PDB file of C-alpha atoms in Angstrom:
ATOM      1  CA  MET I  64     -22.179 -10.013 -29.773  1.00 79.00           C
ATOM      2  CA  GLN I  65     -18.361 -10.488 -30.450  1.00 93.00           C
ATOM      3  CA  ARG I  66     -16.775 -13.545 -28.466  1.00 94.00           C
ATOM      4  CA  LEU I  67     -13.431 -12.794 -27.116  1.00 96.00           C
ATOM      5  CA  ILE I  68     -10.822 -14.342 -28.811  1.00 94.00           C
ATOM      6  CA  PRO I  69     -11.444 -12.638 -32.225  1.00 95.00           C
ATOM      7  CA  THR I  70     -11.524  -9.694 -30.077  1.00 95.00           C
ATOM      8  CA  LEU I  71      -8.125 -10.464 -29.101  1.00 95.00           C
ATOM      9  CA  ARG I  72      -7.131 -10.903 -33.099  1.00 94.00           C
ATOM     10  CA  LYS I  73      -8.403  -7.846 -33.817  1.00 92.00           C
ATOM     11  CA  ASP I  74      -7.033  -5.814 -31.544  1.00 91.00           C
ATOM     12  CA  GLN I  75      -3.796  -7.523 -32.886  1.00 94.00           C
ATOM     13  CA  VAL I  76      -2.253  -9.341 -29.688  1.00 96.00           C
ATOM     14  CA  ASP I  77       1.008 -11.677 -29.720  1.00 95.00           C
ATOM     15  CA  LEU I  78      -1.053 -15.531 -31.240  1.00 96.00           C
ATOM     16  CA  GLU I  79       0.768 -17.201 -28.766  1.00 97.00           C
ATOM     17  CA  LEU I  80      -0.435 -14.015 -26.023  1.00 98.00           C
ATOM     18  CA  LEU I  81      -4.095 -15.286 -26.837  1.00 97.00           C
ATOM     19  CA  MET I  82      -3.977 -18.162 -25.871  1.00 97.00           C
ATOM     20  CA  LEU I  83      -2.533 -17.521 -22.886  1.00 98.00           C
ATOM     21  CA  ILE I  84      -5.077 -15.937 -21.890  1.00 98.00           C
ATOM     22  CA  ARG I  85      -7.310 -18.305 -23.544  1.00 96.00           C
ATOM     23  CA  THR I  86      -5.829 -20.657 -20.521  1.00 97.00           C
ATOM     24  CA  ILE I  87      -5.880 -18.582 -17.954  1.00 98.00           C
ATOM     25  CA  LEU I  88      -9.733 -18.097 -19.073  1.00 97.00           C
ATOM     26  CA  ALA I  89     -10.055 -21.279 -19.382  1.00 96.00           C
ATOM     27  CA  ALA I  90      -9.518 -21.934 -15.004  1.00 96.00           C
ATOM     28  CA  THR I  91     -12.066 -19.796 -14.594  1.00 97.00           C
ATOM     29  CA  LYS I  92     -14.343 -21.092 -16.159  1.00 95.00           C
ATOM     30  CA  GLU I  93     -14.129 -23.925 -13.776  1.00 93.00           C
ATOM     31  CA  ILE I  94     -13.733 -22.474 -10.711  1.00 93.00           C
ATOM     32  CA  SER I  95     -16.775 -20.510 -11.944  1.00 92.00           C
ATOM     33  CA  PHE I  96     -19.311 -23.271 -12.386  1.00 88.00           C
ATOM     34  CA  ARG I  97     -17.567 -24.218  -8.319  1.00 85.00           C
ATOM     35  CA  VAL I  98     -18.553 -21.239  -7.313  1.00 85.00           C
ATOM     36  CA  SER I  99     -22.160 -21.377  -8.303  1.00 83.00           C
ATOM     37  CA  GLN I 100     -22.525 -24.804  -6.806  1.00 75.00           C
ATOM     38  CA  GLY I 101     -21.711 -23.693  -2.777  1.00 71.00           C
ATOM     39  CA  ALA I 102     -22.670 -25.968  -0.992  1.00 67.00           C
ATOM     40  CA  LEU I 103     -23.806 -28.223  -2.829  1.00 60.00           C
ATOM     41  CA  GLY I 104     -19.595 -28.937  -4.007  1.00 54.00           C
ATOM     42  CA  ASP I 105     -18.362 -28.761  -0.860  1.00 60.00           C
ATOM     43  CA  VAL I 106     -16.308 -26.445  -1.124  1.00 60.00           C
ATOM     44  CA  LEU I 107     -17.418 -23.542   0.920  1.00 58.00           C
ATOM     45  CA  GLY I 108     -15.630 -23.753   4.648  1.00 58.00           C
ATOM     46  CA  SER I 109     -12.056 -23.239   5.803  1.00 57.00           C
ATOM     47  CA  THR I 110      -8.939 -25.674   6.167  1.00 56.00           C
ATOM     48  CA  LEU I 111      -6.601 -25.991   8.607  1.00 45.00           C
ATOM     49  CA  ASP I 112      -3.691 -24.668   7.157  1.00 57.00           C
ATOM     50  CA  GLU I 113      -2.430 -21.067   6.479  1.00 55.00           C
ATOM     51  CA  ASN I 114      -1.204 -19.457   3.023  1.00 57.00           C
ATOM     52  CA  ILE I 115       2.265 -17.301   3.158  1.00 57.00           C
ATOM     53  CA  GLN I 116       0.626 -13.840   4.078  1.00 60.00           C
ATOM     54  CA  GLY I 117      -0.350 -15.367   7.102  1.00 56.00           C
ATOM     55  CA  GLU I 118      -3.587 -15.302   5.860  1.00 60.00           C
ATOM     56  CA  GLN I 119      -6.813 -19.152   6.975  1.00 57.00           C
ATOM     57  CA  GLN I 120      -6.526 -20.136   3.520  1.00 66.00           C
ATOM     58  CA  LYS I 121     -11.020 -21.585   2.772  1.00 71.00           C
ATOM     59  CA  LYS I 122     -11.116 -24.597   0.621  1.00 81.00           C
ATOM     60  CA  LEU I 123     -12.606 -22.511  -2.885  1.00 85.00           C
ATOM     61  CA  ASP I 124      -9.006 -21.079  -2.036  1.00 85.00           C
ATOM     62  CA  VAL I 125      -7.213 -24.179  -2.073  1.00 88.00           C
ATOM     63  CA  ILE I 126      -9.596 -25.485  -5.485  1.00 89.00           C
ATOM     64  CA  ALA I 127      -9.337 -22.394  -7.177  1.00 93.00           C
ATOM     65  CA  ASN I 128      -5.212 -21.659  -6.987  1.00 95.00           C
ATOM     66  CA  GLN I 129      -4.401 -25.468  -7.797  1.00 94.00           C
ATOM     67  CA  LEU I 130      -7.354 -25.252 -10.664  1.00 95.00           C
ATOM     68  CA  ILE I 131      -4.989 -22.177 -12.602  1.00 97.00           C
ATOM     69  CA  LYS I 132      -2.492 -22.998 -11.550  1.00 97.00           C
ATOM     70  CA  ASN I 133      -2.413 -26.888 -13.336  1.00 96.00           C
ATOM     71  CA  MET I 134      -3.691 -24.975 -16.855  1.00 97.00           C
ATOM     72  CA  LEU I 135      -1.198 -22.723 -16.775  1.00 98.00           C
ATOM     73  CA  LEU I 136       2.103 -24.867 -16.323  1.00 97.00           C
ATOM     74  CA  SER I 137       0.317 -27.250 -19.263  1.00 96.00           C
ATOM     75  CA  ASP I 138       1.127 -24.038 -21.306  1.00 97.00           C
ATOM     76  CA  ALA I 139       4.789 -24.623 -23.038  1.00 97.00           C
ATOM     77  CA  ASN I 140       4.721 -20.661 -23.089  1.00 97.00           C
ATOM     78  CA  VAL I 141       4.763 -20.405 -19.312  1.00 98.00           C
ATOM     79  CA  ARG I 142       7.977 -19.663 -17.867  1.00 98.00           C
ATOM     80  CA  SER I 143       7.208 -18.509 -14.034  1.00 98.00           C
ATOM     81  CA  ILE I 144       4.267 -17.984 -12.104  1.00 98.00           C
ATOM     82  CA  ALA I 145       3.400 -16.409  -8.963  1.00 98.00           C
ATOM     83  CA  SER I 146       0.392 -16.998  -6.812  1.00 97.00           C
ATOM     84  CA  GLU I 147      -1.383 -15.411  -2.903  1.00 94.00           C
ATOM     85  CA  GLU I 148      -0.939 -19.129  -1.930  1.00 92.00           C
ATOM     86  CA  GLU I 149       2.396 -20.295  -3.214  1.00 94.00           C
ATOM     87  CA  ASP I 150       4.941 -18.972  -0.552  1.00 93.00           C
ATOM     88  CA  ASP I 151       8.530 -18.630  -3.731  1.00 97.00           C
ATOM     89  CA  VAL I 152       8.273 -18.374  -7.915  1.00 98.00           C
ATOM     90  CA  VAL I 153       7.039 -21.665  -9.413  1.00 98.00           C
ATOM     91  CA  ALA I 154       8.693 -23.051 -12.539  1.00 98.00           C
ATOM     92  CA  GLY I 155       6.627 -23.687 -15.495  1.00 98.00           C
ATOM     93  CA  ASP I 156       8.989 -24.543 -19.048  1.00 98.00           C
ATOM     94  CA  PRO I 157      12.323 -22.718 -18.906  1.00 97.00           C
ATOM     95  CA  ASP I 158      12.005 -21.701 -22.566  1.00 97.00           C
ATOM     96  CA  GLY I 159       8.211 -19.823 -22.161  1.00 98.00           C
ATOM     97  CA  ARG I 160       8.366 -16.200 -22.838  1.00 98.00           C
ATOM     98  CA  PHE I 161       5.938 -15.199 -20.964  1.00 98.00           C
ATOM     99  CA  ILE I 162       5.470 -15.385 -17.186  1.00 98.00           C
ATOM    100  CA  VAL I 163       1.863 -15.065 -14.946  1.00 98.00           C
ATOM    101  CA  ALA I 164       0.702 -13.507 -10.529  1.00 98.00           C
ATOM    102  CA  PHE I 165      -2.065 -14.373  -9.925  1.00 98.00           C
ATOM    103  CA  ASP I 166      -4.493 -14.306  -6.820  1.00 97.00           C
ATOM    104  CA  PRO I 167      -6.950 -17.123  -6.857  1.00 96.00           C
ATOM    105  CA  LEU I 168      -9.542 -15.789  -5.407  1.00 94.00           C
ATOM    106  CA  ASP I 169      -9.580 -12.059  -4.335  1.00 94.00           C
ATOM    107  CA  GLY I 170     -12.520 -11.311  -1.534  1.00 89.00           C
ATOM    108  CA  SER I 171     -12.326 -14.631   0.086  1.00 80.00           C
ATOM    109  CA  SER I 172     -14.164 -14.006   3.945  1.00 80.00           C
ATOM    110  CA  ASN I 173     -17.276 -13.244   0.876  1.00 85.00           C
ATOM    111  CA  ILE I 174     -17.382 -16.602   0.413  1.00 77.00           C
ATOM    112  CA  ASP I 175     -19.430 -18.337   2.646  1.00 79.00           C
ATOM    113  CA  ILE I 176     -21.783 -15.389   2.596  1.00 83.00           C
ATOM    114  CA  ASN I 177     -22.500 -15.310  -1.134  1.00 82.00           C
ATOM    115  CA  GLY I 178     -21.011 -12.213  -1.562  1.00 86.00           C
ATOM    116  CA  GLN I 179     -18.551 -10.695  -5.073  1.00 91.00           C
ATOM    117  CA  ILE I 180     -15.543 -12.359  -4.645  1.00 94.00           C
ATOM    118  CA  GLY I 181     -12.869 -13.086  -7.606  1.00 96.00           C
ATOM    119  CA  THR I 182      -9.757 -14.222  -9.465  1.00 98.00           C
ATOM    120  CA  ILE I 183      -7.106 -11.186 -10.143  1.00 98.00           C
ATOM    121  CA  PHE I 184      -4.188 -12.091 -13.264  1.00 98.00           C
ATOM    122  CA  THR I 185      -1.160 -10.554 -14.714  1.00 98.00           C
ATOM    123  CA  ILE I 186       0.649 -11.000 -17.725  1.00 98.00           C
ATOM    124  CA  TYR I 187       4.302 -10.670 -17.932  1.00 98.00           C
ATOM    125  CA  PRO I 188       7.111 -11.346 -20.442  1.00 98.00           C
ATOM    126  CA  ALA I 189       9.446 -13.347 -19.075  1.00 98.00           C
ATOM    127  CA  LYS I 190      12.958 -12.609 -19.081  1.00 98.00           C
ATOM    128  CA  PRO I 191      15.594 -15.565 -21.374  1.00 97.00           C
ATOM    129  CA  SER I 192      18.444 -14.562 -19.141  1.00 97.00           C
ATOM    130  CA  LEU I 193      17.245 -15.664 -15.605  1.00 98.00           C
ATOM    131  CA  ALA I 194      16.187 -19.672 -14.840  1.00 98.00           C
ATOM    132  CA  ALA I 195      12.114 -20.643 -14.343  1.00 98.00           C
ATOM    133  CA  ASN I 196      12.460 -20.350 -10.757  1.00 97.00           C
ATOM    134  CA  ASP I 197      14.489 -17.194 -10.015  1.00 98.00           C
ATOM    135  CA  PRO I 198      11.625 -14.961  -8.720  1.00 97.00           C
ATOM    136  CA  ALA I 199      13.465 -11.994 -10.066  1.00 98.00           C
ATOM    137  CA  GLN I 200      12.160 -12.643 -13.502  1.00 98.00           C
ATOM    138  CA  PHE I 201       8.883 -10.891 -11.561  1.00 98.00           C
ATOM    139  CA  HIS I 202      11.534  -7.553 -10.894  1.00 98.00           C
ATOM    140  CA  GLN I 203       9.624  -5.769 -13.632  1.00 98.00           C
ATOM    141  CA  THR I 204       6.993  -2.452 -12.590  1.00 98.00           C
ATOM    142  CA  GLY I 205       3.523  -2.314 -14.160  1.00 98.00           C
ATOM    143  CA  ARG I 206       4.633  -1.098 -16.923  1.00 98.00           C
ATOM    144  CA  SER I 207       5.534  -4.276 -18.265  1.00 98.00           C
ATOM    145  CA  GLN I 208       2.257  -5.749 -18.347  1.00 98.00           C
ATOM    146  CA  LEU I 209       1.203  -7.895 -21.240  1.00 98.00           C
ATOM    147  CA  ALA I 210      -2.270  -7.537 -20.269  1.00 98.00           C
ATOM    148  CA  ALA I 211      -4.926  -7.367 -16.451  1.00 98.00           C
ATOM    149  CA  GLY I 212      -7.513  -8.085 -16.132  1.00 98.00           C
ATOM    150  CA  TYR I 213     -10.150 -10.143 -13.325  1.00 98.00           C
ATOM    151  CA  VAL I 214     -13.139 -12.638 -13.038  1.00 98.00           C
ATOM    152  CA  LEU I 215     -15.825 -11.541 -11.773  1.00 97.00           C
ATOM    153  CA  TYR I 216     -18.184 -14.666 -10.292  1.00 94.00           C
ATOM    154  CA  GLY I 217     -21.534 -12.183  -9.312  1.00 87.00           C
ATOM    155  CA  PRO I 218     -24.981 -13.147 -10.599  1.00 89.00           C
ATOM    156  CA  SER I 219     -23.331 -13.325 -13.512  1.00 94.00           C
ATOM    157  CA  THR I 220     -19.431 -13.783 -15.074  1.00 96.00           C
ATOM    158  CA  MET I 221     -17.620 -11.407 -15.996  1.00 97.00           C
ATOM    159  CA  LEU I 222     -14.906 -10.073 -17.724  1.00 98.00           C
ATOM    160  CA  MET I 223     -12.165  -7.458 -17.662  1.00 98.00           C
ATOM    161  CA  LEU I 224      -9.259  -6.989 -19.730  1.00 98.00           C
ATOM    162  CA  THR I 225      -6.816  -5.440 -21.070  1.00 98.00           C
ATOM    163  CA  THR I 226      -4.218  -6.038 -23.591  1.00 98.00           C
ATOM    164  CA  GLY I 227      -2.485  -2.376 -23.455  1.00 96.00           C
ATOM    165  CA  LYS I 228      -5.185  -0.254 -25.329  1.00 93.00           C
ATOM    166  CA  GLU I 229      -8.851  -0.033 -23.907  1.00 96.00           C
ATOM    167  CA  THR I 230     -10.270  -2.164 -21.166  1.00 98.00           C
ATOM    168  CA  ARG I 231     -13.154  -3.947 -21.989  1.00 98.00           C
ATOM    169  CA  CYS I 232     -15.389  -6.171 -20.409  1.00 98.00           C
ATOM    170  CA  PHE I 233     -16.928  -9.727 -21.062  1.00 98.00           C
ATOM    171  CA  THR I 234     -19.943 -12.081 -19.528  1.00 97.00           C
ATOM    172  CA  LEU I 235     -19.351 -15.455 -19.730  1.00 97.00           C
ATOM    173  CA  ASP I 236     -22.132 -17.069 -21.914  1.00 95.00           C
ATOM    174  CA  ARG I 237     -22.904 -20.987 -20.359  1.00 89.00           C
ATOM    175  CA  THR I 238     -25.303 -21.564 -22.937  1.00 88.00           C
ATOM    176  CA  HIS I 239     -21.904 -22.345 -25.550  1.00 87.00           C
ATOM    177  CA  GLY I 240     -19.103 -21.730 -22.376  1.00 89.00           C
ATOM    178  CA  GLY I 241     -17.440 -18.945 -24.043  1.00 94.00           C
ATOM    179  CA  PHE I 242     -16.271 -14.984 -23.199  1.00 97.00           C
ATOM    180  CA  LEU I 243     -18.563 -12.657 -25.561  1.00 97.00           C
ATOM    181  CA  LEU I 244     -17.242  -8.524 -25.482  1.00 97.00           C
ATOM    182  CA  THR I 245     -20.764  -6.363 -23.716  1.00 97.00           C
ATOM    183  CA  ASN I 246     -18.052  -3.005 -23.243  1.00 97.00           C
ATOM    184  CA  ASP I 247     -16.050  -2.471 -25.516  1.00 96.00           C
ATOM    185  CA  LYS I 248     -14.302   0.635 -24.584  1.00 97.00           C
ATOM    186  CA  VAL I 249     -15.182   0.943 -20.318  1.00 98.00           C
ATOM    187  CA  ALA I 250     -14.741   4.685 -19.471  1.00 98.00           C
ATOM    188  CA  VAL I 251     -15.070   5.624 -16.416  1.00 98.00           C
ATOM    189  CA  PRO I 252     -15.799   8.506 -14.835  1.00 96.00           C
ATOM    190  CA  GLU I 253     -13.456  11.981 -13.532  1.00 94.00           C
ATOM    191  CA  LYS I 254     -15.806  12.544 -10.959  1.00 94.00           C
ATOM    192  CA  THR I 255     -17.268  10.822  -8.309  1.00 97.00           C
ATOM    193  CA  ALA I 256     -19.801  10.873  -5.424  1.00 96.00           C
ATOM    194  CA  GLU I 257     -18.784   7.997  -4.091  1.00 97.00           C
ATOM    195  CA  PHE I 258     -15.357   6.259  -2.013  1.00 98.00           C
ATOM    196  CA  SER I 259     -15.088   2.863  -0.443  1.00 98.00           C
ATOM    197  CA  ILE I 260     -12.583   2.626   2.307  1.00 98.00           C
ATOM    198  CA  ASN I 261     -12.934  -0.286   5.748  1.00 97.00           C
ATOM    199  CA  MET I 262     -14.036   2.664   7.726  1.00 97.00           C
ATOM    200  CA  ALA I 263     -13.106  -0.344  11.057  1.00 95.00           C
ATOM    201  CA  ASN I 264      -9.544   0.756  10.193  1.00 95.00           C
ATOM    202  CA  SER I 265      -9.982   4.274  10.868  1.00 96.00           C
ATOM    203  CA  ARG I 266      -8.588   4.275  14.312  1.00 96.00           C
ATOM    204  CA  PHE I 267      -5.313   2.808  12.550  1.00 97.00           C
ATOM    205  CA  TRP I 268      -5.345   5.698   9.949  1.00 97.00           C
ATOM    206  CA  PHE I 269      -2.917   8.140   9.328  1.00 97.00           C
ATOM    207  CA  GLU I 270      -3.233  11.661   8.969  1.00 97.00           C
ATOM    208  CA  PRO I 271      -3.486  12.296   6.016  1.00 97.00           C
ATOM    209  CA  THR I 272      -5.562   9.293   5.422  1.00 98.00           C
ATOM    210  CA  GLN I 273      -8.198  10.495   7.827  1.00 97.00           C
ATOM    211  CA  THR I 274      -8.467  14.438   6.598  1.00 97.00           C
ATOM    212  CA  TYR I 275      -9.091  14.005   2.913  1.00 98.00           C
ATOM    213  CA  ILE I 276     -12.033  10.754   5.154  1.00 98.00           C
ATOM    214  CA  ASN I 277     -13.392  13.402   7.114  1.00 97.00           C
ATOM    215  CA  ILE I 278     -13.774  16.400   3.717  1.00 97.00           C
ATOM    216  CA  LEU I 279     -15.479  13.747   2.404  1.00 97.00           C
ATOM    217  CA  LEU I 280     -17.916  12.405   4.590  1.00 97.00           C
ATOM    218  CA  GLU I 281     -18.364  16.227   6.308  1.00 96.00           C
ATOM    219  CA  GLY I 282     -20.992  16.042   2.624  1.00 95.00           C
ATOM    220  CA  GLU I 283     -22.561  19.939   0.996  1.00 95.00           C
ATOM    221  CA  GLU I 284     -20.800  21.284   3.771  1.00 93.00           C
ATOM    222  CA  GLY I 285     -17.920  20.822   3.441  1.00 90.00           C
ATOM    223  CA  GLU I 286     -13.975  21.858   0.572  1.00 92.00           C
ATOM    224  CA  ARG I 287     -16.029  18.540  -1.874  1.00 93.00           C
ATOM    225  CA  ASN I 288     -19.736  20.483  -1.994  1.00 93.00           C
ATOM    226  CA  LYS I 289     -21.624  17.664  -2.179  1.00 95.00           C
ATOM    227  CA  ARG I 290     -22.547  14.254  -0.825  1.00 97.00           C
ATOM    228  CA  TYR I 291     -20.743  11.285  -0.726  1.00 97.00           C
ATOM    229  CA  ASN I 292     -21.897   8.099   0.027  1.00 97.00           C
ATOM    230  CA  MET I 293     -20.213   4.921   1.134  1.00 97.00           C
ATOM    231  CA  ARG I 294     -19.638   1.652  -0.691  1.00 95.00           C
ATOM    232  CA  TRP I 295     -17.468  -1.765   0.498  1.00 94.00           C
ATOM    233  CA  ASN I 296     -17.060  -5.279  -0.790  1.00 92.00           C
ATOM    234  CA  ALA I 297     -14.926  -6.414   1.325  1.00 89.00           C
ATOM    235  CA  ALA I 298     -13.720  -7.810  -2.015  1.00 94.00           C
ATOM    236  CA  MET I 299     -11.096  -5.477  -4.614  1.00 97.00           C
ATOM    237  CA  VAL I 300     -11.659  -7.473  -7.106  1.00 97.00           C
ATOM    238  CA  GLY I 301     -15.512  -6.024  -6.704  1.00 96.00           C
ATOM    239  CA  ASP I 302     -14.585  -2.528  -5.959  1.00 97.00           C
ATOM    240  CA  ILE I 303     -12.922  -1.901  -8.200  1.00 98.00           C
ATOM    241  CA  HIS I 304     -15.042  -3.243 -11.051  1.00 98.00           C
ATOM    242  CA  ARG I 305     -18.371  -1.172  -9.306  1.00 97.00           C
ATOM    243  CA  ILE I 306     -15.658   1.458 -10.168  1.00 98.00           C
ATOM    244  CA  LEU I 307     -14.971   0.991 -13.836  1.00 98.00           C
ATOM    245  CA  VAL I 308     -18.266   0.623 -14.138  1.00 97.00           C
ATOM    246  CA  ARG I 309     -20.238   4.536 -12.536  1.00 96.00           C
ATOM    247  CA  GLY I 310     -16.803   5.469 -11.220  1.00 98.00           C
ATOM    248  CA  GLY I 311     -15.438   5.939  -7.683  1.00 98.00           C
ATOM    249  CA  ILE I 312     -12.207   5.828  -5.489  1.00 98.00           C
ATOM    250  CA  PHE I 313     -11.173   2.703  -3.312  1.00 98.00           C
ATOM    251  CA  LEU I 314      -9.021   3.589  -0.941  1.00 98.00           C
ATOM    252  CA  TYR I 315      -6.285   0.150   1.623  1.00 98.00           C
ATOM    253  CA  PRO I 316      -3.877   2.932   2.565  1.00 97.00           C
ATOM    254  CA  SER I 317      -0.867   1.963   4.644  1.00 96.00           C
ATOM    255  CA  ASP I 318      -1.775   2.450   8.789  1.00 96.00           C
ATOM    256  CA  LYS I 319      -0.328   1.756  11.776  1.00 94.00           C
ATOM    257  CA  ARG I 320      -2.211  -0.793  12.735  1.00 92.00           C
ATOM    258  CA  ASP I 321       0.279  -3.700  12.342  1.00 90.00           C
ATOM    259  CA  PRO I 322       4.594  -2.326  12.116  1.00 87.00           C
ATOM    260  CA  ALA I 323       5.587  -5.579  10.135  1.00 85.00           C
ATOM    261  CA  LYS I 324       2.584  -5.288   7.960  1.00 87.00           C
ATOM    262  CA  PRO I 325       1.753  -0.952   7.572  1.00 89.00           C
ATOM    263  CA  ALA I 326       0.271  -1.831   3.216  1.00 95.00           C
ATOM    264  CA  LYS I 327      -2.710  -4.844   3.316  1.00 94.00           C
ATOM    265  CA  LEU I 328      -2.593  -5.186  -0.723  1.00 97.00           C
ATOM    266  CA  ARG I 329       0.143  -6.956  -2.776  1.00 97.00           C
ATOM    267  CA  LEU I 330       1.805  -5.088  -5.748  1.00 98.00           C
ATOM    268  CA  LEU I 331       1.962  -7.474  -7.962  1.00 98.00           C
ATOM    269  CA  TYR I 332      -0.665 -10.232  -8.354  1.00 97.00           C
ATOM    270  CA  GLU I 333      -3.178  -7.135  -6.891  1.00 98.00           C
ATOM    271  CA  ALA I 334      -2.304  -3.437  -7.206  1.00 98.00           C
ATOM    272  CA  ASN I 335      -0.610  -3.443 -10.429  1.00 98.00           C
ATOM    273  CA  PRO I 336      -3.273  -5.492 -12.906  1.00 98.00           C
ATOM    274  CA  MET I 337      -6.037  -3.558 -11.116  1.00 98.00           C
ATOM    275  CA  ALA I 338      -3.645   0.196 -12.159  1.00 98.00           C
ATOM    276  CA  MET I 339      -3.369  -1.421 -15.436  1.00 98.00           C
ATOM    277  CA  LEU I 340      -7.043  -1.671 -15.857  1.00 98.00           C
ATOM    278  CA  LEU I 341      -8.074   1.948 -14.801  1.00 98.00           C
ATOM    279  CA  GLU I 342      -5.728   3.504 -16.259  1.00 98.00           C
ATOM    280  CA  ASN I 343      -6.664   2.163 -19.462  1.00 98.00           C
ATOM    281  CA  ALA I 344     -10.584   3.245 -18.288  1.00 98.00           C
ATOM    282  CA  GLY I 345      -8.893   6.643 -18.279  1.00 98.00           C
ATOM    283  CA  GLY I 346      -8.753   6.491 -14.506  1.00 98.00           C
ATOM    284  CA  ALA I 347      -5.544   6.477 -12.180  1.00 98.00           C
ATOM    285  CA  ALA I 348      -3.953   4.573  -9.355  1.00 98.00           C
ATOM    286  CA  SER I 349      -1.753   5.827  -7.250  1.00 98.00           C
ATOM    287  CA  THR I 350       0.329   4.994  -3.684  1.00 98.00           C
ATOM    288  CA  GLY I 351      -0.666   8.295  -2.488  1.00 97.00           C
ATOM    289  CA  THR I 352       2.778   9.199  -2.978  1.00 97.00           C
ATOM    290  CA  GLU I 353       3.719   7.664  -6.394  1.00 97.00           C
ATOM    291  CA  ASN I 354       1.972   5.739  -9.346  1.00 98.00           C
ATOM    292  CA  ILE I 355       1.351   2.772  -8.726  1.00 98.00           C
ATOM    293  CA  LEU I 356       1.976   1.208 -12.757  1.00 98.00           C
ATOM    294  CA  ASP I 357       5.635   2.785 -11.717  1.00 98.00           C
ATOM    295  CA  LEU I 358       7.024   0.743  -8.675  1.00 98.00           C
ATOM    296  CA  GLU I 359       9.103  -2.496  -9.991  1.00 97.00           C
ATOM    297  CA  THR I 360       8.081  -5.394  -7.445  1.00 97.00           C
ATOM    298  CA  SER I 361      11.198  -6.214  -4.926  1.00 96.00           C
ATOM    299  CA  ASP I 362       9.236  -9.398  -3.780  1.00 96.00           C
ATOM    300  CA  LEU I 363       6.645 -11.318  -4.866  1.00 96.00           C
ATOM    301  CA  HIS I 364       3.955 -10.691  -1.988  1.00 96.00           C
ATOM    302  CA  GLN I 365       4.951  -7.217  -1.836  1.00 97.00           C
ATOM    303  CA  ARG I 366       2.771  -4.830  -0.383  1.00 97.00           C
ATOM    304  CA  VAL I 367       1.775  -1.152  -0.996  1.00 98.00           C
ATOM    305  CA  PRO I 368      -0.862   1.293  -0.137  1.00 98.00           C
ATOM    306  CA  VAL I 369      -3.336   1.639  -3.136  1.00 98.00           C
ATOM    307  CA  ILE I 370      -5.550   4.370  -4.109  1.00 98.00           C
ATOM    308  CA  MET I 371      -7.153   4.040  -7.123  1.00 98.00           C
ATOM    309  CA  GLY I 372     -10.459   5.191  -9.184  1.00 98.00           C
ATOM    310  CA  SER I 373     -11.929   8.238 -11.081  1.00 98.00           C
ATOM    311  CA  ALA I 374      -8.862  10.378 -12.075  1.00 98.00           C
ATOM    312  CA  GLU I 375     -10.344  13.394 -10.319  1.00 97.00           C
ATOM    313  CA  GLU I 376     -10.802  12.240  -7.081  1.00 97.00           C
ATOM    314  CA  VAL I 377      -7.637   9.817  -6.742  1.00 98.00           C
ATOM    315  CA  GLU I 378      -6.038  14.106  -7.662  1.00 97.00           C
ATOM    316  CA  PHE I 379      -7.221  14.956  -4.552  1.00 97.00           C
ATOM    317  CA  ALA I 380      -6.755  12.927  -2.479  1.00 98.00           C
ATOM    318  CA  LYS I 381      -3.223  12.935  -3.277  1.00 98.00           C
ATOM    319  CA  SER I 382      -2.423  16.252  -2.394  1.00 97.00           C
ATOM    320  CA  PHE I 383      -3.234  15.301   1.754  1.00 97.00           C
ATOM    321  CA  TYR I 384       0.081  12.743   1.283  1.00 95.00           C
ATOM    322  CA  LYS I 385       2.702  14.831  -0.392  1.00 85.00           C
TER     323      LYS I 385
END
């Protein structure tokens, strides 16, 4: 099995970008170890604080954020950082070539039940004309991403990564501490009979979502003429990983539960990197009316509705939002 660095070199990834990816992964290896320790490492439970999203922080949220932040700020190629756990842009080296956004620990609600959690990250080119602490550094579309990926902390620690070409899967080999290539070209099946959505929110959905999901629930007697199974991890990283491995569709649509927050997922460090991974594996990603990667970020914590997964199913789902 090939190691990460030789694989990226073969893809002709810029050397400094390659080193930055390695920096991020060094932090995720430490997070993986902390996760594996669980209660033995005193990382379970919540803090008394809330993050900028108004969500209660888990101990491991804070630890993961600080680990990644410290590693990135030690890299001279990093000009700016944006994180789910940080209110504002964190300035790095004023001459850095890259900016990095990340969700340090997606699926925090699963921490205390030993469920799936992960780190999502994305790398963009820095804007030389802007200061390192300027939020406008991140006012770019998802098409500008140089690399995107996530690390899933499950029974094994897995990295899903794209640098603009194929989406590739690596697995952490704990015997030597490196990520080894285990799938050199991830391909999402075009068709599916599996969907992922939080059904507990169904009473808050707008009509297009209700209509689409009801058709799926009709099974063989419905318009799709097949039985669908539902899967829900309560962690985007887990649900998208399943889709990348065996297909499916994941929805976190807009709803009317909280008019101030009609959408849940953040464009910059959740929707964009996942959309890039899926598109480069033959899948699709949409808000229902627009391609996610075509949206320009206007706020670090901007939220968007998400429909992503197997291309044919996403296209059918989109037809209800026109």
